[in-house]
PDB file of C-alpha atoms in Angstrom:
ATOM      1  CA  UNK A   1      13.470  -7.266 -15.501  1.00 47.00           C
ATOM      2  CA  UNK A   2      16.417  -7.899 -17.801  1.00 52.00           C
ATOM      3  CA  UNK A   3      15.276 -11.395 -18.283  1.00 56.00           C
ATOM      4  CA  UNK A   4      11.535 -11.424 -19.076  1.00 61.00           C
ATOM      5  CA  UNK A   5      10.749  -7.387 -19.742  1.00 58.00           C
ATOM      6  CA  UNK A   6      13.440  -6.180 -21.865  1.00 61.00           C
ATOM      7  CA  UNK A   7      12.044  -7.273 -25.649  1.00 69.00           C
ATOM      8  CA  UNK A   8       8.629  -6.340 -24.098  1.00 74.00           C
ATOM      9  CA  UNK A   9       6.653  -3.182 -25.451  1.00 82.00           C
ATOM     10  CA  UNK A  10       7.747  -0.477 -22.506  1.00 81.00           C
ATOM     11  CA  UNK A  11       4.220   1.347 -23.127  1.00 83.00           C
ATOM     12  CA  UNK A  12       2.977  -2.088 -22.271  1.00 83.00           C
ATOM     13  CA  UNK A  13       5.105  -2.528 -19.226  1.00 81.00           C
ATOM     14  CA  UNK A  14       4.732   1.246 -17.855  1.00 80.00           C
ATOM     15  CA  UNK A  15       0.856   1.171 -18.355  1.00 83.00           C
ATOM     16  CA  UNK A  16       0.040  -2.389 -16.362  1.00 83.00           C
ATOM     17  CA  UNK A  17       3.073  -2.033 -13.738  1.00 80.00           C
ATOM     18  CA  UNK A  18       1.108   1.634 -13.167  1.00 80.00           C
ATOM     19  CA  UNK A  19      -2.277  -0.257 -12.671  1.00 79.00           C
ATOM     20  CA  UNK A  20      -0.811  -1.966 -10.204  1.00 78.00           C
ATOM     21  CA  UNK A  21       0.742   0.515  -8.120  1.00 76.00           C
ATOM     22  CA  UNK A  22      -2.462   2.202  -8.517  1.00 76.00           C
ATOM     23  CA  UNK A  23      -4.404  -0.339  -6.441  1.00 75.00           C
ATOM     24  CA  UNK A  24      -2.623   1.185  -3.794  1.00 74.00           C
ATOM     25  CA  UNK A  25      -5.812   2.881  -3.370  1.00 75.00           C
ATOM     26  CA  UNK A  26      -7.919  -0.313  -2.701  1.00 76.00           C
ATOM     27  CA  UNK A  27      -5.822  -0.553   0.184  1.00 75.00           C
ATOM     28  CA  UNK A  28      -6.286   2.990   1.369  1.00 76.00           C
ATOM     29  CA  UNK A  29      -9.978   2.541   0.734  1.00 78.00           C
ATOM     30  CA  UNK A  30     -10.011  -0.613   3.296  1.00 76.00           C
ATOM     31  CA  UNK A  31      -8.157   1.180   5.640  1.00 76.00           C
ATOM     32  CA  UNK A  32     -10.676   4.434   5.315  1.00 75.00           C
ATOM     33  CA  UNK A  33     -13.781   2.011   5.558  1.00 75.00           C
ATOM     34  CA  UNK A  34     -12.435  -1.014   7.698  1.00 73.00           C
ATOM     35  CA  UNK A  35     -10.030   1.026   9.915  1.00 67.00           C
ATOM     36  CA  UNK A  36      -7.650  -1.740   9.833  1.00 60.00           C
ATOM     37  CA  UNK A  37      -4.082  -0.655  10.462  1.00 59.00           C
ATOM     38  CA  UNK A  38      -3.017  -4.061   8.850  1.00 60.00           C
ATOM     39  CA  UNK A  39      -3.508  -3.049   5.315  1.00 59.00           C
ATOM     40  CA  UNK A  40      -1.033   0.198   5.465  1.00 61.00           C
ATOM     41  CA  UNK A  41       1.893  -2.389   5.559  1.00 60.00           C
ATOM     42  CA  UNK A  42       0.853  -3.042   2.072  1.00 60.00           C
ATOM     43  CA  UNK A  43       0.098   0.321   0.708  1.00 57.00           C
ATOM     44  CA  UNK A  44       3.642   2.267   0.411  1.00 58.00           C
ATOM     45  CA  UNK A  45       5.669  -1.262   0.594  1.00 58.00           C
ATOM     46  CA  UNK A  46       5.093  -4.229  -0.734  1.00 58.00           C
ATOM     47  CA  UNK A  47       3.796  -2.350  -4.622  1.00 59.00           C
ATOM     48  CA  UNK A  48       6.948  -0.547  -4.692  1.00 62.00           C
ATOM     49  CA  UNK A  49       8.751  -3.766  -5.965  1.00 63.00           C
ATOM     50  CA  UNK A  50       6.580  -3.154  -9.159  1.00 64.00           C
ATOM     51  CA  UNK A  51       7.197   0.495  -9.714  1.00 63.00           C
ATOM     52  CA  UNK A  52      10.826  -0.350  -9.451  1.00 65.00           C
ATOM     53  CA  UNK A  53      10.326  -2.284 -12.621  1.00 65.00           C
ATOM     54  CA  UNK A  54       8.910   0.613 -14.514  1.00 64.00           C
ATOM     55  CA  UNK A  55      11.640   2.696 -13.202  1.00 68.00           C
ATOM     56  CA  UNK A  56      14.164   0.377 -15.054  1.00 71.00           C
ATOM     57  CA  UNK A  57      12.786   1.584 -17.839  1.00 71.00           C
ATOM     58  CA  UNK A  58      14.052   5.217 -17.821  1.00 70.00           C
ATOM     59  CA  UNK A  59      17.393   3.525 -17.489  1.00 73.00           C
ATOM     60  CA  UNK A  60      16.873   1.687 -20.327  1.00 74.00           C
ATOM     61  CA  UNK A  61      16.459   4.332 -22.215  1.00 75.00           C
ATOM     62  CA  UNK A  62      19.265   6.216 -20.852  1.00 74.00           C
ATOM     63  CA  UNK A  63      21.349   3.341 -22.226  1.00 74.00           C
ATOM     64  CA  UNK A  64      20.356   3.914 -26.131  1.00 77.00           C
ATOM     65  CA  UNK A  65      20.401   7.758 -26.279  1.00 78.00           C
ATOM     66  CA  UNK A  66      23.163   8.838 -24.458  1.00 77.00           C
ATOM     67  CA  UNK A  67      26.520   9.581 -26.154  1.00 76.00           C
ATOM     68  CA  UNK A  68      29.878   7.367 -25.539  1.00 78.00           C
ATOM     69  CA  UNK A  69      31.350   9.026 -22.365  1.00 80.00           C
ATOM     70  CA  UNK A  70      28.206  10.445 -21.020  1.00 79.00           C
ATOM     71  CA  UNK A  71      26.134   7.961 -19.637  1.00 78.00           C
ATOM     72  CA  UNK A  72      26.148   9.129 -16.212  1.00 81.00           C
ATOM     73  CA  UNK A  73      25.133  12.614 -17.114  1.00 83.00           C
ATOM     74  CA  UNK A  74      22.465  11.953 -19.326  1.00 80.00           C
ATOM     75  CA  UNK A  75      21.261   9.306 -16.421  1.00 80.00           C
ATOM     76  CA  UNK A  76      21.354  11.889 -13.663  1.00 81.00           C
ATOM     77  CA  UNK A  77      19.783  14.586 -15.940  1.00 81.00           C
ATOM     78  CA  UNK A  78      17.341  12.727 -16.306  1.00 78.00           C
ATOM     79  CA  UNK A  79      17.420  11.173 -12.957  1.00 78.00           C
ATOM     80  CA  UNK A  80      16.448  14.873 -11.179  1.00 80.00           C
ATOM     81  CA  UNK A  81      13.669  15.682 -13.887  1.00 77.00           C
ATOM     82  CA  UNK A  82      12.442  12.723 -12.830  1.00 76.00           C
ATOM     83  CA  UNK A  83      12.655  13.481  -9.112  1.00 77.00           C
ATOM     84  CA  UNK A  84      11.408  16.926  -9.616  1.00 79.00           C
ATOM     85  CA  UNK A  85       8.304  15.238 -11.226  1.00 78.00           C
ATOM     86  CA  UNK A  86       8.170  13.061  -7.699  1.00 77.00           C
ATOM     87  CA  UNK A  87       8.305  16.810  -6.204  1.00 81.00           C
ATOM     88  CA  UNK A  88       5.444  18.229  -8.255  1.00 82.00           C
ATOM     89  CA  UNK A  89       3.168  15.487  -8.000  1.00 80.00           C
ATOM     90  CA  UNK A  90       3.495  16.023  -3.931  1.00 80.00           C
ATOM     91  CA  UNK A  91       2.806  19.370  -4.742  1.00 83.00           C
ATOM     92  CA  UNK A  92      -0.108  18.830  -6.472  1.00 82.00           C
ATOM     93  CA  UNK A  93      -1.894  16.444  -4.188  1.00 80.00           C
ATOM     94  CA  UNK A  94      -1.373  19.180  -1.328  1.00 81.00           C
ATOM     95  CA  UNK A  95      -3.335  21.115  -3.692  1.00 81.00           C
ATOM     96  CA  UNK A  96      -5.611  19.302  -4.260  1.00 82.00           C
ATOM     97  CA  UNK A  97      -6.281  19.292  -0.437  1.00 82.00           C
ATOM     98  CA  UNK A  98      -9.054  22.302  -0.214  1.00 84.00           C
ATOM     99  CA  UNK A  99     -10.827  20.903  -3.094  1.00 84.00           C
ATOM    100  CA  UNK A 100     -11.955  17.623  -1.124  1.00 86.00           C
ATOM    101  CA  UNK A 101     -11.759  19.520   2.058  1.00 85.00           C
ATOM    102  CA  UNK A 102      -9.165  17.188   4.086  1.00 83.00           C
ATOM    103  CA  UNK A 103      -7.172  20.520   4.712  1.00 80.00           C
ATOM    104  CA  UNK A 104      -8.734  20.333   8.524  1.00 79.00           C
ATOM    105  CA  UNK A 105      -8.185  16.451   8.919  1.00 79.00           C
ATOM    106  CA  UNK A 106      -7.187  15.310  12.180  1.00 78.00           C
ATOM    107  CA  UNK A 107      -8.325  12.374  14.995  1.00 79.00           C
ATOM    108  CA  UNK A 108      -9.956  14.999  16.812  1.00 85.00           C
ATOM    109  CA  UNK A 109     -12.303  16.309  13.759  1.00 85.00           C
ATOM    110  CA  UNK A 110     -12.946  12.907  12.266  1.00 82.00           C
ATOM    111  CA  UNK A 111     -14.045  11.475  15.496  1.00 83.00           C
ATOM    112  CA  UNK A 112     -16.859  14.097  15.381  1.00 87.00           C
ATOM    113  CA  UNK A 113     -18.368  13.528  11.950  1.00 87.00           C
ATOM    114  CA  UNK A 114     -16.602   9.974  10.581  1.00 85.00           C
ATOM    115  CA  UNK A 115     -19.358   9.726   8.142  1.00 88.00           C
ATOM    116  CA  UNK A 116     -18.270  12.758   6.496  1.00 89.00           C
ATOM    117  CA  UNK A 117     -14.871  12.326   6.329  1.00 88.00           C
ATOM    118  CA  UNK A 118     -15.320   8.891   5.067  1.00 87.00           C
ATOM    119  CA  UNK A 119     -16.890  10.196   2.398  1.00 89.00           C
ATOM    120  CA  UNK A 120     -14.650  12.911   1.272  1.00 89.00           C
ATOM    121  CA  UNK A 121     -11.124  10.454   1.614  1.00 85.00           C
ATOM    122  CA  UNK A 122     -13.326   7.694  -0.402  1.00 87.00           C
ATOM    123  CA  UNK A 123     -13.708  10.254  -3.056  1.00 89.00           C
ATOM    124  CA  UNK A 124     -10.032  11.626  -2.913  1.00 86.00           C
ATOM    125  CA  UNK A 125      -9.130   7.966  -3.246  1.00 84.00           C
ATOM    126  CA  UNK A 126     -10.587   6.883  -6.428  1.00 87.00           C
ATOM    127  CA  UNK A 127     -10.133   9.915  -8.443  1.00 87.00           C
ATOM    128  CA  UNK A 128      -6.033   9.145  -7.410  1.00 83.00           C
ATOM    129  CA  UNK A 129      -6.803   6.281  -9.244  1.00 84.00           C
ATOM    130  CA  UNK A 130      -8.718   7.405 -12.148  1.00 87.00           C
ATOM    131  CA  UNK A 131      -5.869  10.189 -12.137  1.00 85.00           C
ATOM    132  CA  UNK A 132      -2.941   7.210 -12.222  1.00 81.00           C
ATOM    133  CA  UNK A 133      -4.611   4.889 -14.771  1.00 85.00           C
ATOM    134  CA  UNK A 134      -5.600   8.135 -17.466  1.00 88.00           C
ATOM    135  CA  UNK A 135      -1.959  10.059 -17.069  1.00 85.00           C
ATOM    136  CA  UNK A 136      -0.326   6.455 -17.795  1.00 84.00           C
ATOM    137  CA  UNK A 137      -2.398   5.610 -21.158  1.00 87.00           C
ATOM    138  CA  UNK A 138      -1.741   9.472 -22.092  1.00 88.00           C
ATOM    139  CA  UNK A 139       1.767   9.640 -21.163  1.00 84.00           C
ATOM    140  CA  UNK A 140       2.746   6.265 -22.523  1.00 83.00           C
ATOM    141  CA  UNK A 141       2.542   7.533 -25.604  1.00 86.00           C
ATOM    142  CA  UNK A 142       5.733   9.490 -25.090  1.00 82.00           C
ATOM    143  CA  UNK A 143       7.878   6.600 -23.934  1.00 81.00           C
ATOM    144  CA  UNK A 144       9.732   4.789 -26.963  1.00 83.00           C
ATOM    145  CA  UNK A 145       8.297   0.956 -27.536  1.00 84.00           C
ATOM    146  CA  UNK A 146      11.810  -0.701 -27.241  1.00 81.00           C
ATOM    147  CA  UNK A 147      15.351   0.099 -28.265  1.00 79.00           C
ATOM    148  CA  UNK A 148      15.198  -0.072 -31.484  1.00 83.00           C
ATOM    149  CA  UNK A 149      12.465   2.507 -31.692  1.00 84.00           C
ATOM    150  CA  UNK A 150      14.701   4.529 -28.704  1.00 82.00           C
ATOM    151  CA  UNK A 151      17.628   4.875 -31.424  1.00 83.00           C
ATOM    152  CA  UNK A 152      15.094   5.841 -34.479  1.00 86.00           C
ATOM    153  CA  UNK A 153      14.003   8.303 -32.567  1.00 83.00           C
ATOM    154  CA  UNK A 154      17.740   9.395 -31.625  1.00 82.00           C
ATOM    155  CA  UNK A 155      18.587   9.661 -35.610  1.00 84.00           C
ATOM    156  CA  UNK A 156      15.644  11.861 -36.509  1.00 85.00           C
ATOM    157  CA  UNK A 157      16.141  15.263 -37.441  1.00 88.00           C
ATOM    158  CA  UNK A 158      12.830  16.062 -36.487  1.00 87.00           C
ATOM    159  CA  UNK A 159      13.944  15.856 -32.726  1.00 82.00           C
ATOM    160  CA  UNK A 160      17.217  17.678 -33.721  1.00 83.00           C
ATOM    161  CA  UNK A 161      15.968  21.754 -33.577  1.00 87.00           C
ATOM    162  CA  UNK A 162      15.586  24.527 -31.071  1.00 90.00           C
ATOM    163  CA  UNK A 163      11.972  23.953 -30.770  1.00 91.00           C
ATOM    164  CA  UNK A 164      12.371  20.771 -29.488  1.00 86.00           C
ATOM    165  CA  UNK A 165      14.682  21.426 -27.170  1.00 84.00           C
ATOM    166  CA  UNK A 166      13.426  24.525 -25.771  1.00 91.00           C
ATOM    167  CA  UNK A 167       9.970  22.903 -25.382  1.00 89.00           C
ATOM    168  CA  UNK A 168      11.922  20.076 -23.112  1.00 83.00           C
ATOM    169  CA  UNK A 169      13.662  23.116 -21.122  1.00 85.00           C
ATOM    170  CA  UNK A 170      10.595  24.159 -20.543  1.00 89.00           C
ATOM    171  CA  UNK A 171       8.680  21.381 -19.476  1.00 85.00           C
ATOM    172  CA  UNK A 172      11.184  19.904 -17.434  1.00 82.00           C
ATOM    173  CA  UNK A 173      12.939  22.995 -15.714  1.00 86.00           C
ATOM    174  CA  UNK A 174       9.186  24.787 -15.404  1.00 87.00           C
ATOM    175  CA  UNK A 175       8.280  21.515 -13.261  1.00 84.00           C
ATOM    176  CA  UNK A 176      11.768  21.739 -11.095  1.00 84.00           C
ATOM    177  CA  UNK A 177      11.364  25.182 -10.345  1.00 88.00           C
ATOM    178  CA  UNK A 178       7.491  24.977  -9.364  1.00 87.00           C
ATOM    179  CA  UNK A 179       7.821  22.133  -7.568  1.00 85.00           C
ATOM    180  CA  UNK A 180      10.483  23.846  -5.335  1.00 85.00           C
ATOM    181  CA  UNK A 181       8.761  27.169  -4.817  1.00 88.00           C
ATOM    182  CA  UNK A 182       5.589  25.541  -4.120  1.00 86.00           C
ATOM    183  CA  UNK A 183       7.511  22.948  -1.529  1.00 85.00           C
ATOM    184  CA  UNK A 184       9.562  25.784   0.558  1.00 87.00           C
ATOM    185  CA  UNK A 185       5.504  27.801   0.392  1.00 86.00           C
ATOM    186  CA  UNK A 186       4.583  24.178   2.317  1.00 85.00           C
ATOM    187  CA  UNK A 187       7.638  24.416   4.420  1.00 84.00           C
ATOM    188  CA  UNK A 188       7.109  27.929   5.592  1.00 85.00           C
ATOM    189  CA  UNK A 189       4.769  28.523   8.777  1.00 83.00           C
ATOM    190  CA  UNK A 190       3.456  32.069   7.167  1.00 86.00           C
ATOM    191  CA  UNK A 191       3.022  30.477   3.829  1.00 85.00           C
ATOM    192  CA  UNK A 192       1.636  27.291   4.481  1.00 83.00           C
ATOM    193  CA  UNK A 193      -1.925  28.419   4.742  1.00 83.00           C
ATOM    194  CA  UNK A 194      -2.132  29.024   1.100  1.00 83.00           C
ATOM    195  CA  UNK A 195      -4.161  26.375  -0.998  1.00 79.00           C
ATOM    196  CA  UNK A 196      -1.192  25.760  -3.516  1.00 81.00           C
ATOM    197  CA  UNK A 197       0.390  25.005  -0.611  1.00 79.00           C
ATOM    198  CA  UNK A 198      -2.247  22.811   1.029  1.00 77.00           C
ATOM    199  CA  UNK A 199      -3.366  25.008   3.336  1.00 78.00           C
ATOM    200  CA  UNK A 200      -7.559  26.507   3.270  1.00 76.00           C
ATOM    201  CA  UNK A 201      -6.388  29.487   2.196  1.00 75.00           C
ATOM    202  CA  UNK A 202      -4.865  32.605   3.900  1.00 74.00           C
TER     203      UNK A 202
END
């Protein structure tokens, strides 16, 4: 990554290396239409080398803004907003659950109407997709191009007020904090019924 992507555009590099984990799905869809086993060896493994290159790219960012002495807290700040957005995005595919009615999925229930369950994880798998491929050409927008627009962006006093910062509080803390109550809601037998949880609803 250091050799060949680090003069590259990092919009450029986050959107295509987030296509590409986002064919994910054309594995899942094989494996919903083909029931072939074969192809889940592929879907949570062998793409993950490519997401690790996007994830360089947080760290190369951590590398322009932080202050001399502070790298490592700036890097695991950012580090655990960035695993609480792993959280929430869990959180929010239980959610979405109920909606394409997989809340009841199991061998038992799809062995007694296939057809329909095809239908409804074919569905669930290509708006995951459409989901991936619109959040990365929307959210692009907020990573810097390179470092020399990462340290314009450090100097300008625009950046440099309370709205700014309490706006990032928010954001990023609002997602932590959700993302935990809504995981120990999943965790807990009396809770776990709930549709934010995943559940069809108590």
């Amino acid at each position: 990554d250091r050799k060949w992507f680090l003069n590259v555009n990092w919009r450029i590099t986050f959107v295509w290396t987030t296509m590409l984990v986002g064919c994910n799905c054309v594995f899942q869809y094989v494996m919903i239409q083909f029931h072939n086993g074969w192809f889940y060896a592929f879907s949570n493994n062998i793409l993950s080398i490519i997401q690790g290159i996007a994830q360089v790219l947080s760290s190369l960012a951590v590398v322009e803004i932080s202050p001399t002495g502070y790298e490592a807290s700036v890097y695991e700040f950012l580090i655990t907003m960035g695993n609480a957005g792993i959280t929430l995005n869990s959180n929010l595919m239980n959610a979405l659950l109920p909606v394409f009615e997989l809340t009841g999925f199991s061998t038992k229930a799809y062995e007694a109407d296939p057809d329909a369950w095809n239908s409804r994880l074919t569905a669930c798998t290509w708006v995951t997709f459409a989901v991936n491929i619109i959040g990365a050409m929307i959210f692009c927008w907020l990573l810097p191009k390179g470092k020399s627009q990462c340290k314009a962006w450090l100097e300008d006093p625009r950046f440099k007020n309370c709205t700014v910062g309490t706006i990032g509080m928010v954001i990023g803390w609002g997602g932590f904090f959700f993302s935990m109550i809504v995981s120990v809601l999943s965790a807990n037998p009396s809770t776990m019924c709930m549709k934010i949880a995943g559940g069809d609803g108590c």
